[in-house]
Amino acid sequence: MRLEELLLENLSKDRNADCYWWNGNWYTCGDLLNLVDNCENALRRAGFEHGQRLVVMLRNSPLIPALSLAVWKLRGIFCPLNEKAGLSSLKGTLELLKPFAVILQNEIKELAVLKESWVCITCDLNAKDLPEFTGKLQEPDNEDFAVIFSTSGTSGNPKAVPLTHGNFLSNCADAREVVTDLQKGHVFLNVLPNFHSFGFTCTMLLPFSMNRKIAIVPSFLPPQSTMRAIIEAKVDVMYIVPAIIAYLLMSVEKGKFPVEELKRQVYICTGGDRLNPNVQDQAWELLGKEIVDGYGLTETSPIVCMTPSHDRYKLGTAGILLPGYEYKLKTRDAQELGKDSHEGVLWVKGASVTPGYFHAPEITAERFDSDGFFNTGDYVEIDSDGYIKIIDRVTDIIIVGGFNVYPQEVEKILSEHPAVQNAIVVGVPHAINGEVPKAFIQRREGFLNVTDREIIKFAKERMAHFKVPRSIEFVDDVPLSGTGKVLRRVLREKAGHKGI
């Protein structure tokens, strides 16, 4: 089965049923099916064929599911990109993908230069059809590919991850089996960016695969649009990044958002980055329950593990492995650990895992072992009930004089200080120890006079000496990716540049 077969079957069961909320109004399954037909016909007239790639740089709108389904019906590949990735990065990615055409949002004037090299059309988010155009046929690729997600990677060079129809179908089916709370939900919040697998799968494909409705919001900013959607569309399932739930809880505390709107949620799951312990404390105080965590990667479609329900949540864990996976634990240098090991670098294998990187066999060979297991790059701990705790990214672990320091552990302790709203710890070069921890701290309102010495003293009383940050830098904000994930690499570069 392919994605369009399952989703179109669900949409066709009742064309008059509500399907998606957009700009204050509900639209039916029939409305979406009509939009799919319009997009499919426009692409067909433009010359779109099997194996072609359509790049889409649009914020969330009804066009995203419509274009995806239209492309898949024509046996093509949907390629969402972040229009804010930067012109240089986008040029490199387009050269890698070689698209049939590029769909841009009307107001993104700075990307007009892309028209010099590629067929580009502009489109309003409320459009009911695509403008007439003629695309440029490229070398066809694997029709089994449904979506290609792109990233600059750690080297700055473009890297793309193709995911097949089978990858997505397996991931959604396994998630539906594990997460029992989802069966109680009716309306999913669709606010995470569609160019990221977390948003694409968990807030669009997953609900549509269950015949559920979605409330579409172009982006989280301005946040009032998201709060309006939650209230008006009666959202009751939220897959979001930590920054969003932190903002919503803060809005509740300030009386700007009704607490009842969060209390009635049947499932709130964060992913994409670490959930600050202070946010969990807020959630428990205001909602009477914690926010559950999940874990995944683009290469795994993206869900690897998830908490079945709020009642079964274990604080500090990301839930249990989905049933479609096998796993191994290895050392940092890829030596396989014994069956009795409960801690190590997580390697996974299963129907949700990408077949390999797009036109990059050398990267594929680096990340997969000879048995087909994929290296997640995350150091984990697995308890006796199968719950997985993400200790840290292997690349984020700080080695101080031979001792491992896990940033999340240090951040958790620093966040217990009453003045600390958020703490991010990175490793910086040190002449004797190789590396030492440095903390970037956002202070709470009313605690702007706290000093770095106070924070360091607090840390010394609660952790081993080699884990204590050698320096503290107070900041108003931290760099975030398009999905709200903290860009630790930027902070490391900033700290290293200062020669600390």
Short mmCIF file of C-alpha atoms in Angstrom, two decimals:
data_model
loop_
_atom_site.label_atom_id
_atom_site.label_comp_id
_atom_site.label_asym_id
_atom_site.label_seq_id
_atom_site.Cartn_x
_atom_site.Cartn_y
_atom_site.Cartn_z
CA MET A 1 0.00 0.00 0.00
CA ARG A 2 1.03 3.60 -0.61
CA LEU A 3 0.21 6.68 1.48
CA GLU A 4 -2.21 8.18 -1.01
CA GLU A 5 -4.19 4.94 -1.14
CA LEU A 6 -4.75 4.90 2.64
CA LEU A 7 -5.38 8.63 3.04
CA LEU A 8 -7.67 9.01 0.03
CA GLU A 9 -9.66 6.00 1.18
CA ASN A 10 -10.15 7.62 4.59
CA LEU A 11 -11.07 11.00 3.09
CA SER A 12 -13.59 9.42 0.71
CA LYS A 13 -15.56 7.66 3.48
CA ASP A 14 -17.58 10.81 4.16
CA ARG A 15 -16.93 13.80 1.90
CA ASN A 16 -19.17 15.98 4.08
CA ALA A 17 -17.31 15.28 7.33
CA ASP A 18 -15.12 17.99 8.83
CA CYS A 19 -11.48 17.46 7.88
CA TYR A 20 -9.38 20.51 8.71
CA TRP A 21 -9.69 23.87 10.46
CA TRP A 22 -8.06 26.81 8.70
CA ASN A 23 -8.28 30.56 9.34
CA GLY A 24 -11.28 30.25 11.62
CA ASN A 25 -13.35 27.86 9.51
CA TRP A 26 -13.88 24.12 9.19
CA TYR A 27 -13.47 22.50 5.76
CA THR A 28 -14.71 19.07 4.73
CA CYS A 29 -13.00 15.99 3.38
CA GLY A 30 -14.63 16.87 0.06
CA ASP A 31 -12.96 20.29 0.14
CA LEU A 32 -9.55 18.68 0.57
CA LEU A 33 -10.24 16.10 -2.15
CA ASN A 34 -11.20 18.91 -4.56
CA LEU A 35 -7.97 20.74 -3.72
CA VAL A 36 -6.01 17.53 -4.34
CA ASP A 37 -7.67 17.15 -7.76
CA ASN A 38 -6.89 20.75 -8.69
CA CYS A 39 -3.22 20.35 -7.71
CA GLU A 40 -2.94 17.01 -9.49
CA ASN A 41 -4.41 18.41 -12.71
CA ALA A 42 -2.13 21.46 -12.59
CA LEU A 43 0.95 19.27 -12.12
CA ARG A 44 -0.16 16.95 -14.90
CA ARG A 45 -0.58 19.91 -17.28
CA ALA A 46 2.88 21.13 -16.25
CA GLY A 47 4.37 17.82 -17.41
CA PHE A 48 5.01 16.19 -14.02
CA GLU A 49 5.89 12.49 -14.35
CA HIS A 50 6.84 9.42 -12.29
CA GLY A 51 9.92 9.84 -10.11
CA GLN A 52 10.03 13.65 -10.40
CA ARG A 53 10.66 15.78 -7.32
CA LEU A 54 8.53 18.79 -6.38
CA VAL A 55 10.15 21.20 -3.93
CA VAL A 56 7.68 23.10 -1.76
CA MET A 57 8.65 26.08 0.39
CA LEU A 58 5.31 26.97 1.96
CA ARG A 59 4.29 27.41 5.56
CA ASN A 60 1.57 25.13 6.86
CA SER A 61 -1.68 25.40 4.91
CA PRO A 62 -4.22 23.11 3.25
CA LEU A 63 -1.89 23.11 0.23
CA ILE A 64 0.63 20.91 2.07
CA PRO A 65 -1.60 17.79 2.35
CA ALA A 66 -3.16 18.56 -1.04
CA LEU A 67 0.15 18.87 -2.87
CA SER A 68 1.57 15.82 -1.09
CA LEU A 69 -1.35 13.66 -2.19
CA ALA A 70 -1.30 15.09 -5.71
CA VAL A 71 2.41 14.36 -6.09
CA TRP A 72 1.98 10.81 -4.76
CA LYS A 73 -0.96 10.12 -7.07
CA LEU A 74 1.38 11.01 -9.94
CA ARG A 75 4.08 8.71 -8.47
CA GLY A 76 6.34 11.62 -7.63
CA ILE A 77 8.31 12.72 -4.56
CA PHE A 78 7.34 15.58 -2.23
CA CYS A 79 10.30 17.69 -1.02
CA PRO A 80 9.46 20.29 1.65
CA LEU A 81 12.13 22.88 2.41
CA ASN A 82 12.57 25.62 5.00
CA GLU A 83 12.43 28.93 3.15
CA LYS A 84 14.46 30.48 5.99
CA ALA A 85 17.38 28.07 5.64
CA GLY A 86 19.44 30.76 3.87
CA LEU A 87 19.99 31.32 0.17
CA SER A 88 23.37 29.57 0.04
CA SER A 89 22.03 26.46 1.78
CA LEU A 90 18.92 26.37 -0.40
CA LYS A 91 20.95 26.61 -3.59
CA GLY A 92 23.08 23.64 -2.53
CA THR A 93 20.02 21.61 -1.56
CA LEU A 94 18.24 22.34 -4.85
CA GLU A 95 21.33 21.27 -6.75
CA LEU A 96 21.23 17.97 -4.86
CA LEU A 97 17.48 17.41 -5.31
CA LYS A 98 17.22 18.68 -8.91
CA PRO A 99 13.51 19.45 -8.73
CA PHE A 100 10.94 19.47 -11.52
CA ALA A 101 9.75 22.79 -10.06
CA VAL A 102 9.89 24.88 -6.89
CA ILE A 103 6.75 26.29 -5.24
CA LEU A 104 7.40 29.48 -3.27
CA GLN A 105 5.21 31.59 -1.04
CA ASN A 106 4.21 34.91 -2.56
CA GLU A 107 5.78 37.13 0.06
CA ILE A 108 9.28 35.58 0.04
CA LYS A 109 10.81 38.14 -2.32
CA GLU A 110 14.43 37.39 -1.40
CA LEU A 111 14.15 33.92 -2.96
CA ALA A 112 13.27 35.29 -6.39
CA VAL A 113 16.90 34.75 -7.42
CA LEU A 114 16.24 31.00 -7.48
CA LYS A 115 14.24 31.55 -10.68
CA GLU A 116 17.54 32.03 -12.50
CA SER A 117 18.33 28.30 -12.16
CA TRP A 118 15.02 26.54 -11.49
CA VAL A 119 11.40 26.63 -12.57
CA CYS A 120 9.75 28.55 -9.72
CA ILE A 121 6.11 29.44 -9.19
CA THR A 122 4.63 31.52 -6.40
CA CYS A 123 1.50 30.57 -4.55
CA ASP A 124 -0.68 32.08 -1.85
CA LEU A 125 -1.44 29.88 1.17
CA ASN A 126 -5.18 30.27 0.52
CA ALA A 127 -4.92 29.29 -3.16
CA LYS A 128 -7.47 26.79 -4.49
CA ASP A 129 -5.27 25.85 -7.44
CA LEU A 130 -1.74 26.24 -8.80
CA PRO A 131 -0.95 28.83 -11.48
CA GLU A 132 -0.27 27.51 -14.98
CA PHE A 133 3.39 26.63 -15.54
CA THR A 134 5.65 24.21 -17.35
CA GLY A 135 8.17 22.30 -15.26
CA LYS A 136 11.54 20.92 -16.27
CA LEU A 137 11.86 17.14 -16.34
CA GLN A 138 14.84 15.76 -14.44
CA GLU A 139 16.29 12.28 -14.13
CA PRO A 140 13.51 10.24 -12.42
CA ASP A 141 14.17 8.72 -9.01
CA ASN A 142 12.71 5.88 -6.97
CA GLU A 143 8.90 6.00 -7.00
CA ASP A 144 8.88 4.29 -3.61
CA PHE A 145 10.20 7.53 -2.10
CA ALA A 146 7.33 9.58 -0.65
CA VAL A 147 9.21 12.52 0.87
CA ILE A 148 12.78 13.78 0.88
CA PHE A 149 13.68 15.86 3.95
CA SER A 150 16.78 18.05 3.73
CA THR A 151 19.31 19.35 6.20
CA SER A 152 22.67 21.07 6.01
CA GLY A 153 24.18 18.39 8.28
CA THR A 154 27.06 18.97 10.67
CA SER A 155 29.51 19.73 7.87
CA GLY A 156 27.38 22.48 6.36
CA ASN A 157 27.02 20.49 3.13
CA PRO A 158 23.50 19.62 2.00
CA LYS A 159 22.24 16.22 3.12
CA ALA A 160 18.90 14.68 2.22
CA VAL A 161 16.92 11.83 3.76
CA PRO A 162 14.42 9.99 1.53
CA LEU A 163 11.57 8.21 3.31
CA THR A 164 9.43 5.66 1.52
CA HIS A 165 5.69 5.11 1.62
CA GLY A 166 6.42 1.95 3.58
CA ASN A 167 8.52 3.90 6.11
CA PHE A 168 5.67 6.28 6.92
CA LEU A 169 2.94 3.63 6.90
CA SER A 170 4.93 1.48 9.33
CA ASN A 171 5.72 4.41 11.63
CA CYS A 172 2.10 5.57 11.80
CA ALA A 173 0.76 2.05 12.34
CA ASP A 174 3.24 1.37 15.16
CA ALA A 175 2.46 4.72 16.81
CA ARG A 176 -1.27 4.01 16.69
CA GLU A 177 -0.64 0.64 18.35
CA VAL A 178 1.56 2.00 21.15
CA VAL A 179 -0.06 5.33 22.01
CA THR A 180 -3.43 4.34 23.44
CA ASP A 181 -4.30 7.94 24.35
CA LEU A 182 -4.49 8.83 20.64
CA GLN A 183 -7.66 6.79 20.29
CA LYS A 184 -9.43 9.32 22.55
CA GLY A 185 -8.34 12.32 20.48
CA HIS A 186 -10.33 14.03 17.75
CA VAL A 187 -8.41 17.14 16.61
CA PHE A 188 -4.62 17.30 16.21
CA LEU A 189 -2.74 20.62 16.25
CA ASN A 190 -0.83 21.09 12.98
CA VAL A 191 1.60 23.89 13.83
CA LEU A 192 5.04 22.27 13.61
CA PRO A 193 6.86 23.00 10.34
CA ASN A 194 6.00 20.67 7.48
CA PHE A 195 9.64 20.62 6.34
CA HIS A 196 10.52 18.60 9.45
CA SER A 197 9.53 14.94 9.78
CA PHE A 198 8.13 15.47 13.30
CA GLY A 199 5.53 17.91 12.03
CA PHE A 200 4.87 16.14 8.73
CA THR A 201 4.28 12.72 10.28
CA CYS A 202 2.85 13.36 13.74
CA THR A 203 0.59 16.32 12.96
CA MET A 204 -0.56 15.44 9.43
CA LEU A 205 0.03 11.85 8.32
CA LEU A 206 -0.73 10.24 11.68
CA PRO A 207 -4.10 11.95 12.26
CA PHE A 208 -5.19 11.46 8.64
CA SER A 209 -4.20 7.79 8.87
CA MET A 210 -6.60 7.53 11.85
CA ASN A 211 -9.39 9.50 10.14
CA ARG A 212 -8.90 12.35 12.61
CA LYS A 213 -9.17 16.10 12.02
CA ILE A 214 -6.37 18.67 12.10
CA ALA A 215 -6.22 22.37 12.97
CA ILE A 216 -3.75 24.00 10.57
CA VAL A 217 -1.69 26.99 11.71
CA PRO A 218 0.94 28.46 9.33
CA SER A 219 3.55 28.71 12.09
CA PHE A 220 3.75 29.18 15.85
CA LEU A 221 4.60 32.86 15.52
CA PRO A 222 2.61 34.90 16.28
CA PRO A 223 1.53 32.58 19.12
CA GLN A 224 -1.95 34.13 19.29
CA SER A 225 -2.82 32.22 16.09
CA THR A 226 -1.97 28.92 17.76
CA MET A 227 -3.94 29.75 20.89
CA ARG A 228 -6.92 30.73 18.75
CA ALA A 229 -6.73 27.42 16.87
CA ILE A 230 -6.61 25.40 20.10
CA ILE A 231 -9.70 27.16 21.41
CA GLU A 232 -11.83 27.44 18.27
CA ALA A 233 -11.01 24.05 16.73
CA LYS A 234 -11.20 22.30 20.12
CA VAL A 235 -7.76 20.76 19.68
CA ASP A 236 -7.19 17.81 22.03
CA VAL A 237 -3.95 16.22 20.74
CA MET A 238 -0.73 18.22 20.58
CA TYR A 239 2.62 17.11 19.22
CA ILE A 240 4.83 20.12 19.82
CA VAL A 241 8.38 21.21 20.63
CA PRO A 242 9.29 22.22 24.23
CA ALA A 243 9.40 25.93 23.34
CA ILE A 244 5.70 25.88 22.43
CA ILE A 245 4.43 24.20 25.59
CA ALA A 246 6.69 26.46 27.66
CA TYR A 247 5.10 29.51 26.05
CA LEU A 248 1.55 28.18 26.52
CA LEU A 249 2.15 27.42 30.20
CA MET A 250 3.68 30.87 30.70
CA SER A 251 0.61 32.38 29.02
CA VAL A 252 -1.62 30.47 31.43
CA GLU A 253 0.34 31.82 34.40
CA LYS A 254 -0.04 35.38 33.08
CA GLY A 255 -3.77 34.95 32.49
CA LYS A 256 -3.46 35.21 28.71
CA PHE A 257 -4.62 31.66 27.92
CA PRO A 258 -7.32 29.61 29.69
CA VAL A 259 -5.84 26.73 31.67
CA GLU A 260 -8.89 24.62 30.77
CA GLU A 261 -7.69 24.51 27.16
CA LEU A 262 -4.59 22.59 28.25
CA LYS A 263 -6.27 20.53 30.95
CA ARG A 264 -8.69 18.97 28.46
CA GLN A 265 -5.91 17.75 26.14
CA VAL A 266 -5.91 13.95 25.95
CA TYR A 267 -2.29 13.81 24.78
CA ILE A 268 0.50 16.41 24.85
CA CYS A 269 3.84 15.11 23.60
CA THR A 270 7.03 17.06 23.03
CA GLY A 271 9.96 16.11 20.84
CA GLY A 272 12.79 17.65 18.89
CA ASP A 273 14.68 18.84 21.98
CA ARG A 274 15.07 18.40 25.73
CA LEU A 275 12.08 19.35 27.88
CA ASN A 276 13.21 21.69 30.65
CA PRO A 277 12.49 20.26 34.15
CA ASN A 278 11.06 23.65 35.12
CA VAL A 279 8.41 23.24 32.42
CA GLN A 280 7.44 19.85 33.86
CA ASP A 281 7.08 21.45 37.29
CA GLN A 282 4.84 24.13 35.76
CA ALA A 283 2.74 21.52 33.97
CA TRP A 284 2.22 19.49 37.14
CA GLU A 285 1.28 22.58 39.13
CA LEU A 286 -1.11 23.99 36.51
CA LEU A 287 -2.47 20.87 34.80
CA GLY A 288 -2.07 18.13 37.38
CA LYS A 289 -0.07 16.01 34.95
CA GLU A 290 3.30 15.99 33.22
CA ILE A 291 3.98 16.53 29.54
CA VAL A 292 5.09 13.28 27.92
CA ASP A 293 8.23 13.00 25.79
CA GLY A 294 8.86 11.15 22.57
CA TYR A 295 12.03 10.53 20.63
CA GLY A 296 12.91 10.12 17.00
CA LEU A 297 15.00 11.22 14.05
CA THR A 298 14.33 12.23 10.48
CA GLU A 299 15.92 8.96 9.37
CA THR A 300 13.31 6.96 11.32
CA SER A 301 10.18 8.64 9.90
CA PRO A 302 10.61 10.00 12.71
CA ILE A 303 9.24 8.13 15.77
CA VAL A 304 11.57 5.69 17.56
CA CYS A 305 9.88 5.61 20.95
CA MET A 306 6.86 7.20 22.56
CA THR A 307 4.96 7.13 25.84
CA PRO A 308 1.69 5.16 25.55
CA SER A 309 -0.34 7.51 27.76
CA HIS A 310 -0.02 10.20 30.40
CA ASP A 311 -0.87 7.59 33.04
CA ARG A 312 2.10 5.46 31.97
CA TYR A 313 4.63 8.26 31.68
CA LYS A 314 7.98 7.85 33.45
CA LEU A 315 9.60 11.16 34.24
CA GLY A 316 12.79 11.75 32.30
CA THR A 317 12.15 9.07 29.69
CA ALA A 318 11.02 9.24 26.07
CA GLY A 319 8.74 6.23 26.27
CA ILE A 320 9.08 2.72 24.86
CA LEU A 321 10.47 1.53 21.54
CA LEU A 322 7.85 1.13 18.83
CA PRO A 323 7.17 -2.55 18.05
CA GLY A 324 8.61 -2.38 14.52
CA TYR A 325 12.18 -1.91 15.72
CA GLU A 326 15.10 -4.13 16.63
CA TYR A 327 17.91 -2.44 18.52
CA LYS A 328 21.53 -2.80 19.60
CA LEU A 329 23.60 -0.88 22.11
CA LYS A 330 27.19 -0.07 21.19
CA THR A 331 30.10 1.87 22.58
CA ARG A 332 31.00 5.28 21.19
CA ASP A 333 33.52 3.60 18.88
CA ALA A 334 30.81 1.20 17.57
CA GLN A 335 31.79 -1.91 19.55
CA GLU A 336 28.69 -3.98 20.21
CA LEU A 337 27.73 -4.37 23.86
CA GLY A 338 26.38 -7.54 25.42
CA LYS A 339 22.70 -8.48 25.75
CA ASP A 340 22.78 -7.59 29.45
CA SER A 341 23.87 -4.00 28.75
CA HIS A 342 21.34 -1.28 29.49
CA GLU A 343 23.34 1.77 28.47
CA GLY A 344 25.12 2.75 25.28
CA VAL A 345 24.74 4.29 21.82
CA LEU A 346 21.41 3.26 20.30
CA TRP A 347 21.37 1.54 16.89
CA VAL A 348 18.00 0.62 15.35
CA LYS A 349 16.67 -1.43 12.46
CA GLY A 350 13.12 -1.67 11.14
CA ALA A 351 10.54 -0.80 8.52
CA SER A 352 10.49 2.87 9.59
CA VAL A 353 14.21 3.42 8.89
CA THR A 354 15.28 5.21 5.72
CA PRO A 355 16.92 3.01 3.07
CA GLY A 356 19.86 5.44 3.02
CA TYR A 357 20.85 9.02 2.31
CA PHE A 358 19.89 10.59 -1.00
CA HIS A 359 22.66 10.10 -3.56
CA ALA A 360 25.22 9.84 -0.73
CA PRO A 361 26.45 6.24 -0.40
CA GLU A 362 29.45 7.34 1.68
CA ILE A 363 27.23 8.89 4.39
CA THR A 364 24.96 5.83 4.30
CA ALA A 365 27.97 3.56 4.85
CA GLU A 366 29.03 5.66 7.85
CA ARG A 367 25.65 5.48 9.60
CA PHE A 368 24.63 1.86 8.92
CA ASP A 369 26.45 -1.27 10.07
CA SER A 370 26.82 -4.46 8.06
CA ASP A 371 23.61 -5.88 9.59
CA GLY A 372 21.54 -2.88 8.50
CA PHE A 373 21.33 -1.21 11.92
CA PHE A 374 21.25 2.61 11.88
CA ASN A 375 23.37 4.66 14.30
CA THR A 376 21.07 7.17 15.99
CA GLY A 377 24.04 9.00 17.49
CA ASP A 378 22.29 9.11 20.86
CA TYR A 379 23.58 7.67 24.12
CA VAL A 380 20.67 6.07 25.98
CA GLU A 381 19.74 4.12 29.08
CA ILE A 382 17.00 1.45 28.96
CA ASP A 383 15.24 0.37 32.16
CA SER A 384 13.71 -3.00 33.01
CA ASP A 385 10.30 -1.94 31.63
CA GLY A 386 11.80 -0.93 28.28
CA TYR A 387 11.54 2.83 28.86
CA ILE A 388 14.32 4.74 27.14
CA LYS A 389 16.10 7.71 28.66
CA ILE A 390 18.09 9.85 26.24
CA ILE A 391 21.29 10.67 28.09
CA ASP A 392 22.75 12.86 25.36
CA ARG A 393 23.84 13.16 21.78
CA VAL A 394 27.18 11.41 21.46
CA THR A 395 28.52 14.56 19.79
CA ASP A 396 27.33 16.67 22.77
CA ILE A 397 28.99 14.59 25.50
CA ILE A 398 31.81 16.57 27.12
CA ILE A 399 34.98 14.68 28.03
CA VAL A 400 36.75 16.39 30.94
CA GLY A 401 40.14 14.84 31.61
CA GLY A 402 38.81 11.44 30.56
CA PHE A 403 35.52 11.70 32.45
CA ASN A 404 32.20 11.83 30.59
CA VAL A 405 29.95 14.79 31.38
CA TYR A 406 26.37 14.60 30.10
CA PRO A 407 25.07 18.14 29.44
CA GLN A 408 21.44 17.22 30.18
CA GLU A 409 22.40 16.04 33.68
CA VAL A 410 24.18 19.32 34.43
CA GLU A 411 21.36 21.36 32.89
CA LYS A 412 18.78 19.61 35.03
CA ILE A 413 20.64 20.49 38.23
CA LEU A 414 21.27 24.10 37.17
CA SER A 415 17.55 24.47 36.35
CA GLU A 416 16.75 23.70 40.00
CA HIS A 417 18.24 27.08 40.99
CA PRO A 418 15.36 29.53 41.56
CA ALA A 419 16.99 32.14 39.27
CA VAL A 420 17.41 29.81 36.29
CA GLN A 421 14.70 29.69 33.65
CA ASN A 422 16.75 27.68 31.16
CA ALA A 423 20.29 26.29 31.05
CA ILE A 424 22.28 25.00 28.08
CA VAL A 425 25.68 23.40 28.71
CA VAL A 426 28.33 22.90 26.04
CA GLY A 427 31.95 21.80 26.02
CA VAL A 428 34.69 24.34 25.33
CA PRO A 429 38.42 23.74 24.73
CA HIS A 430 40.73 23.58 27.75
CA ALA A 431 44.52 23.34 27.63
CA ILE A 432 44.83 20.72 30.39
CA ASN A 433 41.52 18.82 30.53
CA GLY A 434 40.77 18.84 26.81
CA GLU A 435 37.28 20.21 27.43
CA VAL A 436 35.36 21.82 30.28
CA PRO A 437 31.64 22.65 30.64
CA LYS A 438 30.32 26.14 30.02
CA ALA A 439 26.71 27.12 30.76
CA PHE A 440 24.53 29.61 28.92
CA ILE A 441 21.74 30.65 31.26
CA GLN A 442 18.46 32.50 30.79
CA ARG A 443 17.37 34.08 34.07
CA ARG A 444 13.86 34.21 35.46
CA GLU A 445 12.08 37.54 35.81
CA GLY A 446 12.99 39.15 39.11
CA PHE A 447 16.38 37.38 39.34
CA LEU A 448 18.49 39.51 37.02
CA ASN A 449 20.96 40.30 39.82
CA VAL A 450 22.06 36.70 40.30
CA THR A 451 25.81 36.29 39.64
CA ASP A 452 27.82 33.60 37.92
CA ARG A 453 29.59 32.88 41.23
CA GLU A 454 26.26 32.09 42.89
CA ILE A 455 25.33 29.66 40.12
CA ILE A 456 28.73 27.94 40.21
CA LYS A 457 28.59 27.65 44.01
CA PHE A 458 25.12 26.08 43.69
CA ALA A 459 26.49 23.59 41.16
CA LYS A 460 29.54 22.68 43.27
CA GLU A 461 27.28 21.67 46.14
CA ARG A 462 25.30 19.27 43.95
CA MET A 463 27.61 17.59 41.46
CA ALA A 464 31.10 16.16 41.01
CA HIS A 465 33.77 18.81 40.51
CA PHE A 466 34.55 17.84 36.91
CA LYS A 467 30.88 18.37 35.96
CA VAL A 468 30.69 21.91 37.35
CA PRO A 469 30.62 24.61 34.63
CA ARG A 470 33.86 26.56 34.64
CA SER A 471 32.08 29.63 33.33
CA ILE A 472 28.58 31.03 33.09
CA GLU A 473 27.24 33.37 30.43
CA PHE A 474 23.86 34.99 30.97
CA VAL A 475 21.83 35.40 27.79
CA ASP A 476 18.40 36.75 26.90
CA ASP A 477 17.76 33.95 24.41
CA VAL A 478 19.47 30.99 22.78
CA PRO A 479 19.77 30.19 19.06
CA LEU A 480 17.00 27.93 17.81
CA SER A 481 16.49 25.97 14.62
CA GLY A 482 13.36 26.29 12.49
CA THR A 483 11.77 23.55 14.61
CA GLY A 484 12.60 25.19 17.95
CA LYS A 485 15.60 23.01 18.75
CA VAL A 486 18.56 24.61 20.56
CA LEU A 487 21.53 25.01 18.21
CA ARG A 488 24.29 23.84 20.52
CA ARG A 489 26.78 23.99 17.68
CA VAL A 490 26.28 27.78 17.47
CA LEU A 491 26.84 28.12 21.22
CA ARG A 492 29.98 25.97 21.05
CA GLU A 493 31.32 28.15 18.25
CA LYS A 494 30.47 31.27 20.20
CA ALA A 495 32.21 29.98 23.33
CA GLY A 496 35.21 28.65 21.44
CA HIS A 497 35.59 31.92 19.57
CA LYS A 498 36.01 33.71 22.89
CA GLY A 499 38.81 31.34 23.77
CA ILE A 500 37.34 30.25 27.09
#
